Tab-separated table of C-alpha atoms and ligand atoms in Angstrom:
chain	number	residue	atom	x	y	z
A	1	UNK	CA	23.049	0.363	35.823
A	2	UNK	CA	20.449	-2.042	34.220
A	3	UNK	CA	16.874	-1.009	33.182
A	4	UNK	CA	13.657	-2.559	32.508
A	5	UNK	CA	11.960	-0.414	29.602
A	6	UNK	CA	8.390	-1.021	28.714
A	7	UNK	CA	6.987	-0.067	25.349
A	8	UNK	CA	3.168	0.095	25.186
A	9	UNK	CA	2.272	-0.235	21.486
A	10	UNK	CA	4.751	-1.984	19.256
A	11	UNK	CA	3.606	-0.454	15.997
A	12	UNK	CA	5.806	1.527	13.823
A	13	UNK	CA	7.383	3.796	16.331
A	14	UNK	CA	7.180	1.410	19.259
A	15	UNK	CA	9.224	-1.217	17.416
A	16	UNK	CA	11.571	1.207	15.740
A	17	UNK	CA	12.141	2.472	19.209
A	18	UNK	CA	12.477	-1.020	20.640
A	19	UNK	CA	14.993	-2.077	18.238
A	20	UNK	CA	17.090	1.088	18.966
A	21	UNK	CA	16.833	0.507	22.560
A	22	UNK	CA	18.234	-2.914	22.034
A	23	UNK	CA	21.819	-1.190	21.202
A	24	UNK	CA	21.559	1.100	24.604
A	25	UNK	CA	24.136	-0.256	27.047
A	26	UNK	CA	21.811	0.607	29.920
A	27	UNK	CA	18.905	-1.541	28.839
A	28	UNK	CA	18.604	-4.986	30.518
A	29	UNK	CA	15.124	-5.761	29.930
A	30	UNK	CA	12.625	-4.669	27.124
A	31	UNK	CA	8.987	-5.476	27.762
A	32	UNK	CA	6.791	-4.778	24.905
A	33	UNK	CA	2.803	-4.783	24.880
A	34	UNK	CA	0.252	-4.283	21.821
A	35	UNK	CA	-3.413	-5.213	21.942
A	36	UNK	CA	-2.919	-6.805	18.145
A	37	UNK	CA	-2.771	-10.835	18.783
A	38	UNK	CA	1.005	-11.885	18.466
A	39	UNK	CA	2.366	-8.437	17.350
A	40	UNK	CA	4.698	-7.694	20.385
A	41	UNK	CA	5.889	-11.356	20.292
A	42	UNK	CA	6.667	-11.196	16.729
A	43	UNK	CA	8.541	-7.667	17.152
A	44	UNK	CA	10.349	-9.783	19.983
A	45	UNK	CA	11.417	-12.454	17.623
A	46	UNK	CA	12.507	-9.831	14.846
A	47	UNK	CA	14.423	-7.721	17.486
A	48	UNK	CA	16.116	-10.789	18.834
A	49	UNK	CA	17.262	-11.641	15.223
A	50	UNK	CA	18.742	-8.098	14.762
A	51	UNK	CA	20.739	-8.302	17.784
A	52	UNK	CA	21.828	-11.907	17.460
A	53	UNK	CA	25.002	-11.074	15.314
A	54	UNK	CA	25.971	-8.097	17.205
A	55	UNK	CA	26.281	-10.492	20.298
A	56	UNK	CA	23.708	-8.428	22.252
A	57	UNK	CA	22.003	-10.497	24.961
A	58	UNK	CA	19.004	-8.689	26.552
A	59	UNK	CA	15.785	-10.271	27.849
A	60	UNK	CA	12.608	-9.207	25.799
A	61	UNK	CA	9.142	-9.791	27.106
A	62	UNK	CA	6.002	-9.632	25.134
A	63	UNK	CA	2.293	-9.294	26.151
A	64	UNK	CA	-0.958	-8.445	24.543
A	65	UNK	CA	-2.202	-6.910	27.829
A	66	UNK	CA	-0.434	-3.532	29.318
A	67	UNK	CA	-1.664	-4.400	32.737
A	68	UNK	CA	1.057	-7.496	32.982
A	69	UNK	CA	3.819	-4.766	32.866
A	70	UNK	CA	5.485	-4.835	36.252
A	71	UNK	CA	8.078	-2.486	38.078
A	72	UNK	CA	9.560	-1.062	34.922
A	73	UNK	CA	12.033	1.997	35.128
A	74	UNK	CA	10.516	3.637	32.395
A	75	UNK	CA	6.893	3.017	30.281
A	76	UNK	CA	6.731	4.483	26.912
A	77	UNK	CA	3.501	5.125	25.559
A	78	UNK	CA	3.255	4.739	21.896
A	79	UNK	CA	-0.220	3.141	21.607
A	80	UNK	CA	-3.237	4.633	19.754
A	81	UNK	CA	-4.478	5.822	16.520
A	82	UNK	CA	-2.298	7.829	13.981
A	83	UNK	CA	-2.712	10.640	11.649
A	84	UNK	CA	-3.935	10.029	8.350
A	85	UNK	CA	-3.342	12.625	5.397
A	86	UNK	CA	-5.622	15.749	6.225
A	87	UNK	CA	-6.166	14.782	9.953
A	88	UNK	CA	-4.492	16.815	12.524
A	89	UNK	CA	-2.671	15.490	15.897
A	90	UNK	CA	-5.439	17.444	17.834
A	91	UNK	CA	-8.189	15.473	15.839
A	92	UNK	CA	-6.857	12.355	17.587
A	93	UNK	CA	-7.578	13.759	21.128
A	94	UNK	CA	-10.890	11.738	21.771
A	95	UNK	CA	-9.730	8.510	20.446
A	96	UNK	CA	-6.396	8.401	22.378
A	97	UNK	CA	-7.298	9.975	25.406
A	98	UNK	CA	-9.516	6.804	25.916
A	99	UNK	CA	-6.560	4.295	24.925
A	100	UNK	CA	-3.955	6.060	26.957
A	101	UNK	CA	-6.174	6.875	30.137
A	102	UNK	CA	-7.051	3.068	29.843
A	103	UNK	CA	-3.182	1.925	29.578
A	104	UNK	CA	-2.160	4.342	32.671
A	105	UNK	CA	-4.834	3.145	34.911
A	106	UNK	CA	-4.150	-0.406	34.378
A	107	UNK	CA	-0.365	0.205	34.564
A	108	UNK	CA	0.168	2.717	37.126
A	109	UNK	CA	-0.726	0.824	40.202
A	110	UNK	CA	2.299	-1.781	39.266
A	111	UNK	CA	4.275	0.992	38.129
A	112	UNK	CA	4.311	3.912	40.423
A	113	UNK	CA	7.932	4.926	40.573
A	114	UNK	CA	8.521	4.461	36.630
A	115	UNK	CA	9.094	7.377	34.469
A	116	UNK	CA	6.420	7.713	32.150
A	117	UNK	CA	7.401	8.798	28.558
A	118	UNK	CA	4.470	9.804	26.313
A	119	UNK	CA	4.528	9.680	22.578
A	120	UNK	CA	1.038	9.031	21.282
A	121	UNK	CA	-0.439	12.198	19.564
A	122	UNK	CA	-1.554	14.731	20.341
A	123	UNK	CA	1.226	14.241	22.751
A	124	UNK	CA	1.162	17.441	24.826
A	125	UNK	CA	-2.322	17.104	25.696
A	126	UNK	CA	-1.785	13.482	26.339
A	127	UNK	CA	1.221	13.932	28.729
A	128	UNK	CA	-0.678	16.676	30.500
A	129	UNK	CA	-3.534	13.724	31.127
A	130	UNK	CA	-0.574	11.277	32.207
A	131	UNK	CA	0.586	13.864	34.386
A	132	UNK	CA	-2.980	14.464	36.030
A	133	UNK	CA	-3.730	10.748	36.236
A	134	UNK	CA	-0.610	9.954	38.018
A	135	UNK	CA	0.230	12.822	40.069
A	136	UNK	CA	3.905	12.033	39.375
A	137	UNK	CA	6.696	14.393	38.334
A	138	UNK	CA	8.163	11.745	36.317
A	139	UNK	CA	5.931	12.325	33.303
A	140	UNK	CA	7.766	13.330	29.917
A	141	UNK	CA	6.392	13.838	26.729
A	142	UNK	CA	8.438	14.108	23.512
A	143	UNK	CA	6.948	17.650	22.688
A	144	UNK	CA	8.933	19.422	20.097
A	145	UNK	CA	11.814	17.049	20.262
A	146	UNK	CA	10.898	15.985	16.529
A	147	UNK	CA	10.557	19.673	15.196
A	148	UNK	CA	13.879	20.566	16.910
A	149	UNK	CA	15.623	17.316	14.958
A	150	UNK	CA	14.039	18.615	11.790
A	151	UNK	CA	15.500	22.078	12.307
A	152	UNK	CA	18.991	20.906	12.759
A	153	UNK	CA	18.593	18.686	9.634
A	154	UNK	CA	17.297	21.512	7.611
A	155	UNK	CA	20.199	24.055	8.657
A	156	UNK	CA	22.852	21.560	8.106
A	157	UNK	CA	21.480	20.786	4.798
A	158	UNK	CA	20.809	24.343	3.646
A	159	UNK	CA	23.840	26.039	5.015
A	160	UNK	CA	26.066	23.051	4.129
A	161	UNK	CA	27.538	22.401	7.583
A	162	UNK	CA	27.907	19.363	9.404
A	163	UNK	CA	25.005	18.116	11.562
A	164	UNK	CA	27.396	18.426	14.583
A	165	UNK	CA	27.959	22.383	14.050
A	166	UNK	CA	24.266	23.117	14.484
A	167	UNK	CA	22.309	23.807	17.679
A	168	UNK	CA	18.724	24.262	17.366
A	169	UNK	CA	15.777	24.363	19.567
A	170	UNK	CA	11.697	24.266	18.971
A	171	UNK	CA	9.609	25.025	21.650
A	172	UNK	CA	5.642	25.177	22.137
A	173	UNK	CA	3.257	22.568	20.812
A	174	UNK	CA	4.252	19.610	18.775
A	175	UNK	CA	2.507	20.536	15.410
A	176	UNK	CA	0.802	23.632	14.646
A	177	UNK	CA	2.035	25.822	17.252
A	178	UNK	CA	5.670	24.704	17.205
A	179	UNK	CA	7.805	27.926	17.889
A	180	UNK	CA	11.339	28.020	16.247
A	181	UNK	CA	13.379	29.626	19.013
A	182	UNK	CA	15.744	31.631	16.702
A	183	UNK	CA	17.413	33.332	19.708
A	184	UNK	CA	18.797	29.851	20.576
A	185	UNK	CA	20.078	28.670	17.151
A	186	UNK	CA	23.819	28.668	16.425
A	187	UNK	CA	26.151	27.034	13.717
A	188	UNK	CA	29.487	26.619	15.364
A	189	UNK	CA	28.486	29.078	18.135
A	190	UNK	CA	27.377	31.818	15.616
A	191	UNK	CA	24.172	33.060	14.976
A	192	UNK	CA	22.721	32.090	11.499
A	193	UNK	CA	22.515	35.591	10.791
A	194	UNK	CA	26.384	35.372	10.077
A	195	UNK	CA	25.558	32.589	7.499
A	196	UNK	CA	23.070	34.553	5.027
A	197	UNK	CA	22.670	38.009	3.345
A	198	UNK	CA	20.672	40.302	5.514
A	199	UNK	CA	17.891	40.347	2.905
A	200	UNK	CA	17.617	36.507	3.018
A	201	UNK	CA	17.100	35.990	6.730
A	202	UNK	CA	13.387	36.659	7.146
A	203	UNK	CA	12.410	34.458	3.986
A	204	UNK	CA	14.970	31.784	5.439
A	205	UNK	CA	13.477	31.572	8.637
A	206	UNK	CA	9.952	31.336	7.083
A	207	UNK	CA	11.147	28.686	4.874
A	208	UNK	CA	12.635	26.550	7.803
A	209	UNK	CA	9.460	27.056	9.817
A	210	UNK	CA	7.109	25.562	6.826
A	211	UNK	CA	9.558	22.697	6.548
A	212	UNK	CA	9.317	21.675	10.143
A	213	UNK	CA	5.652	22.022	10.219
A	214	UNK	CA	5.115	20.224	7.019
A	215	UNK	CA	7.470	17.509	6.383
A	216	UNK	CA	5.719	14.882	8.494
A	217	UNK	CA	2.522	15.223	6.556
A	218	UNK	CA	4.715	14.672	3.265
A	219	UNK	CA	6.363	11.496	5.164
A	220	UNK	CA	3.092	10.104	6.371
A	221	UNK	CA	1.467	10.626	2.676
A	222	UNK	CA	4.010	8.302	1.012
A	223	UNK	CA	5.556	6.246	3.980
A	224	UNK	CA	2.445	5.829	6.081
A	225	UNK	CA	4.227	7.048	8.955
A	226	UNK	CA	7.283	8.599	10.382
A	227	UNK	CA	9.502	6.330	12.010
A	228	UNK	CA	13.354	6.870	11.904
A	229	UNK	CA	13.065	10.491	12.681
A	230	UNK	CA	10.889	9.627	15.995
A	231	UNK	CA	13.087	6.653	17.082
A	232	UNK	CA	16.602	8.485	16.415
A	233	UNK	CA	15.422	11.682	18.122
A	234	UNK	CA	13.429	10.213	21.246
A	235	UNK	CA	16.336	7.966	22.157
A	236	UNK	CA	18.186	10.919	23.299
A	237	UNK	CA	15.662	11.960	25.757
A	238	UNK	CA	15.536	8.599	27.106
A	239	UNK	CA	19.306	8.550	27.324
A	240	UNK	CA	19.273	11.679	29.055
A	241	UNK	CA	17.109	10.164	31.774
A	242	UNK	CA	18.792	6.793	32.001
A	243	UNK	CA	22.510	8.369	32.106
A	244	UNK	CA	21.377	11.545	33.714
A	245	UNK	CA	23.100	13.593	30.748
A	246	UNK	CA	22.085	17.089	31.719
A	247	UNK	CA	21.684	17.861	28.055
A	248	UNK	CA	19.555	20.702	27.087
A	249	UNK	CA	16.656	19.107	25.141
A	250	UNK	CA	13.565	19.769	23.601
A	251	UNK	CA	10.602	17.714	25.568
A	252	UNK	CA	7.562	18.489	27.236
A	253	UNK	CA	7.095	18.512	31.226
A	254	UNK	CA	4.383	20.130	33.246
A	255	UNK	CA	4.761	24.101	33.245
A	256	UNK	CA	2.370	26.484	35.281
A	257	UNK	CA	1.391	29.760	33.384
A	258	UNK	CA	-0.953	32.444	34.986
A	259	UNK	CA	-2.926	31.964	31.648
A	260	UNK	CA	-3.855	28.432	31.923
A	261	UNK	CA	-5.547	26.830	35.127
A	262	UNK	CA	-3.790	23.513	35.410
A	263	UNK	CA	0.074	22.678	34.902
A	264	UNK	CA	0.462	22.105	30.925
A	265	UNK	CA	3.084	19.955	28.943
A	266	UNK	CA	4.470	22.287	26.435
A	267	UNK	CA	8.010	22.535	25.379
A	268	UNK	CA	10.483	24.817	26.878
A	269	UNK	CA	14.211	23.525	26.249
A	270	UNK	CA	15.294	22.352	29.495
A	271	UNK	CA	18.157	20.019	30.961
A	272	UNK	CA	17.191	16.469	30.814
A	273	UNK	CA	18.115	14.160	33.527
A	274	UNK	CA	16.952	12.032	36.628
A	275	UNK	CA	15.635	15.539	37.640
A	276	UNK	CA	14.037	17.782	34.889
A	277	UNK	CA	15.198	21.481	34.551
A	278	UNK	CA	15.999	24.086	34.948
A	279	UNK	CA	14.497	25.333	31.533
A	280	UNK	CA	15.852	28.118	29.205
A	281	UNK	CA	12.884	30.291	29.960
A	282	UNK	CA	14.876	33.187	31.346
A	283	UNK	CA	16.884	33.536	28.106
A	284	UNK	CA	14.350	33.554	25.677
A	285	UNK	CA	12.908	36.385	23.774
A	286	UNK	CA	9.493	38.299	24.769
A	287	UNK	CA	8.001	37.188	21.426
A	288	UNK	CA	9.084	33.537	22.017
A	289	UNK	CA	7.815	33.365	25.379
A	290	UNK	CA	4.373	34.747	24.468
A	291	UNK	CA	4.153	32.262	21.336
A	292	UNK	CA	5.199	29.491	24.199
A	293	UNK	CA	2.397	30.718	26.223
A	294	UNK	CA	-0.126	30.757	23.424
A	295	UNK	CA	0.851	27.115	22.480
A	296	UNK	CA	0.211	26.193	26.241
A	297	UNK	CA	-3.381	27.464	25.794
A	298	UNK	CA	-4.016	25.802	22.502
A	299	UNK	CA	-2.729	22.504	24.334
A	300	UNK	CA	-5.187	23.105	27.337
A	301	UNK	CA	-7.949	23.367	24.781
A	302	UNK	CA	-7.025	20.074	23.235
A	303	UNK	CA	-6.567	18.485	26.672
A	304	UNK	CA	-10.199	19.679	27.275
A	305	UNK	CA	-11.542	18.142	24.036
A	306	UNK	CA	-9.760	14.952	24.921
A	307	UNK	CA	-10.990	14.973	28.315
A	308	UNK	CA	-14.743	15.446	27.590
A	309	UNK	CA	-14.707	12.163	25.999
A	310	UNK	CA	-13.579	10.469	29.303
A	311	UNK	CA	-15.654	9.795	32.501
A	312	UNK	CA	-13.222	11.507	34.762
B	401	LIG	P1	0.939	2.339	14.621
B	401	LIG	O1	-0.539	2.323	14.328
B	401	LIG	O2	1.871	1.622	13.766
B	401	LIG	O3	0.913	1.850	15.834
B	401	LIG	C1	0.146	1.780	17.107
B	401	LIG	C2	-0.005	0.528	17.860
B	401	LIG	O4	-0.660	0.823	19.202
B	401	LIG	C3	-0.717	-0.475	17.125
B	401	LIG	O5	-0.042	-1.682	17.057
B	401	LIG	C4	-1.981	-0.835	17.995
B	401	LIG	O6	-2.295	-2.120	17.902
B	401	LIG	C5	-1.331	-0.256	19.496
B	401	LIG	N1	-2.262	-0.300	20.562
B	401	LIG	C6	-3.567	0.487	20.320
B	401	LIG	N2	-4.281	0.672	21.638
B	401	LIG	C7	-3.375	-0.380	22.390
B	401	LIG	C8	-3.689	-0.479	23.610
B	401	LIG	N3	-4.537	-0.153	24.468
B	401	LIG	N4	-2.615	-1.331	24.340
B	401	LIG	C9	-1.502	-1.696	23.611
B	401	LIG	N5	-1.257	-1.504	22.152
B	401	LIG	C10	-2.380	-0.812	21.571
B	401	LIG	O7	1.256	3.928	14.946
B	401	LIG	P2	2.488	4.639	14.986
B	401	LIG	O8	3.021	4.977	13.481
B	401	LIG	O9	3.541	3.810	15.759
B	401	LIG	O10	2.104	5.780	15.943
B	401	LIG	C11	1.924	5.624	17.238
B	401	LIG	C12	1.465	7.159	17.872
B	401	LIG	O11	2.682	8.000	18.036
B	401	LIG	C13	0.478	7.658	17.090
B	401	LIG	O12	-0.578	8.347	18.110
B	401	LIG	C14	1.228	8.596	16.260
B	401	LIG	O13	0.479	9.924	16.061
B	401	LIG	C15	2.326	9.137	17.253
B	401	LIG	N6	3.479	10.018	16.917
B	401	LIG	C16	3.808	10.707	17.901
B	401	LIG	C17	5.018	11.408	17.579
B	401	LIG	C18	5.515	12.544	18.464
B	401	LIG	O14	6.645	13.284	17.855
B	401	LIG	N7	5.184	12.582	19.634
B	401	LIG	C19	5.608	11.160	16.259
B	401	LIG	C20	5.200	10.166	15.186
B	401	LIG	C21	3.935	9.489	16.096
């Protein structure tokens, strides 16, 4: 199987992901687009050099205008403004709703069968927007993928176990209302309560939650952006769709809730593949479900905030 994958926005995340995709066997063509003059074509050159000694031959095309992208199997949207220290993801809504809606309107007529994979923040509100604009069921947001990777890293390090022993999931909103799903966390198949003294459990969970919610601001304040965590984590969702793995992962797809008037992109761990789902909703605890519904309501508010800045 050979895929054409387009990346719109070849800044830090877009370029890191493009490089990683160069090593994926199912990728035949990468199409890069960025509005900064020559940026996509220089990222293209750099990636070719990174692949050359590995003997990897793929075609890479570069454009300054996203509307040049045609018949991609997947369009990855990572274009837009980024968080600065003190600015939340939700605060990017007005700016990035404009950027992403323009991109989707330019691209969709030439890529109607494509998967749309949204990374730009606020990612859950923006993937909801892309679903609304395209009316396609093939829209996925990265959701709390990164939080789930961060929780795995935290558990592995603090419990002193290999990363491969840890299974951990985070649902809800990417950002403030991320919900660690402790009922789905295990180490070598056992609940983490088996690895901690009983009196330490609550404090441990609190510290873990603080870590997954605050570490990106710390990375951004020093490094300017997060890159490798995103590129490494998101590739697993792309692989899931490309190879139809059926692995349960954290990503956001449109879900209906009585409390919200439109289908909202929020994360409930689910099987990823050429079809999305089923989700793990039925095995979650009541308070976990409630927290995910609250997150969906918050995402809807951000969606409305962004939408007000558009002429829809
Ligand atoms: P960056 O500034 O390095 O790159 C963004 C790129 O988008 C820039 O090169 C810019 O020129 C380009 N761009 C802007 N408008 C465009 C358009 N209309 N067409 C094509 N390109 C356009 O930023 P980054 O660090 O790569 O982050 C990108 C986005 O991803 C941000 O919104 C950031 O908050 C988000 N992000 C999301 C997650 C997640 O978990 N979903 C994680 C990290 C970052």
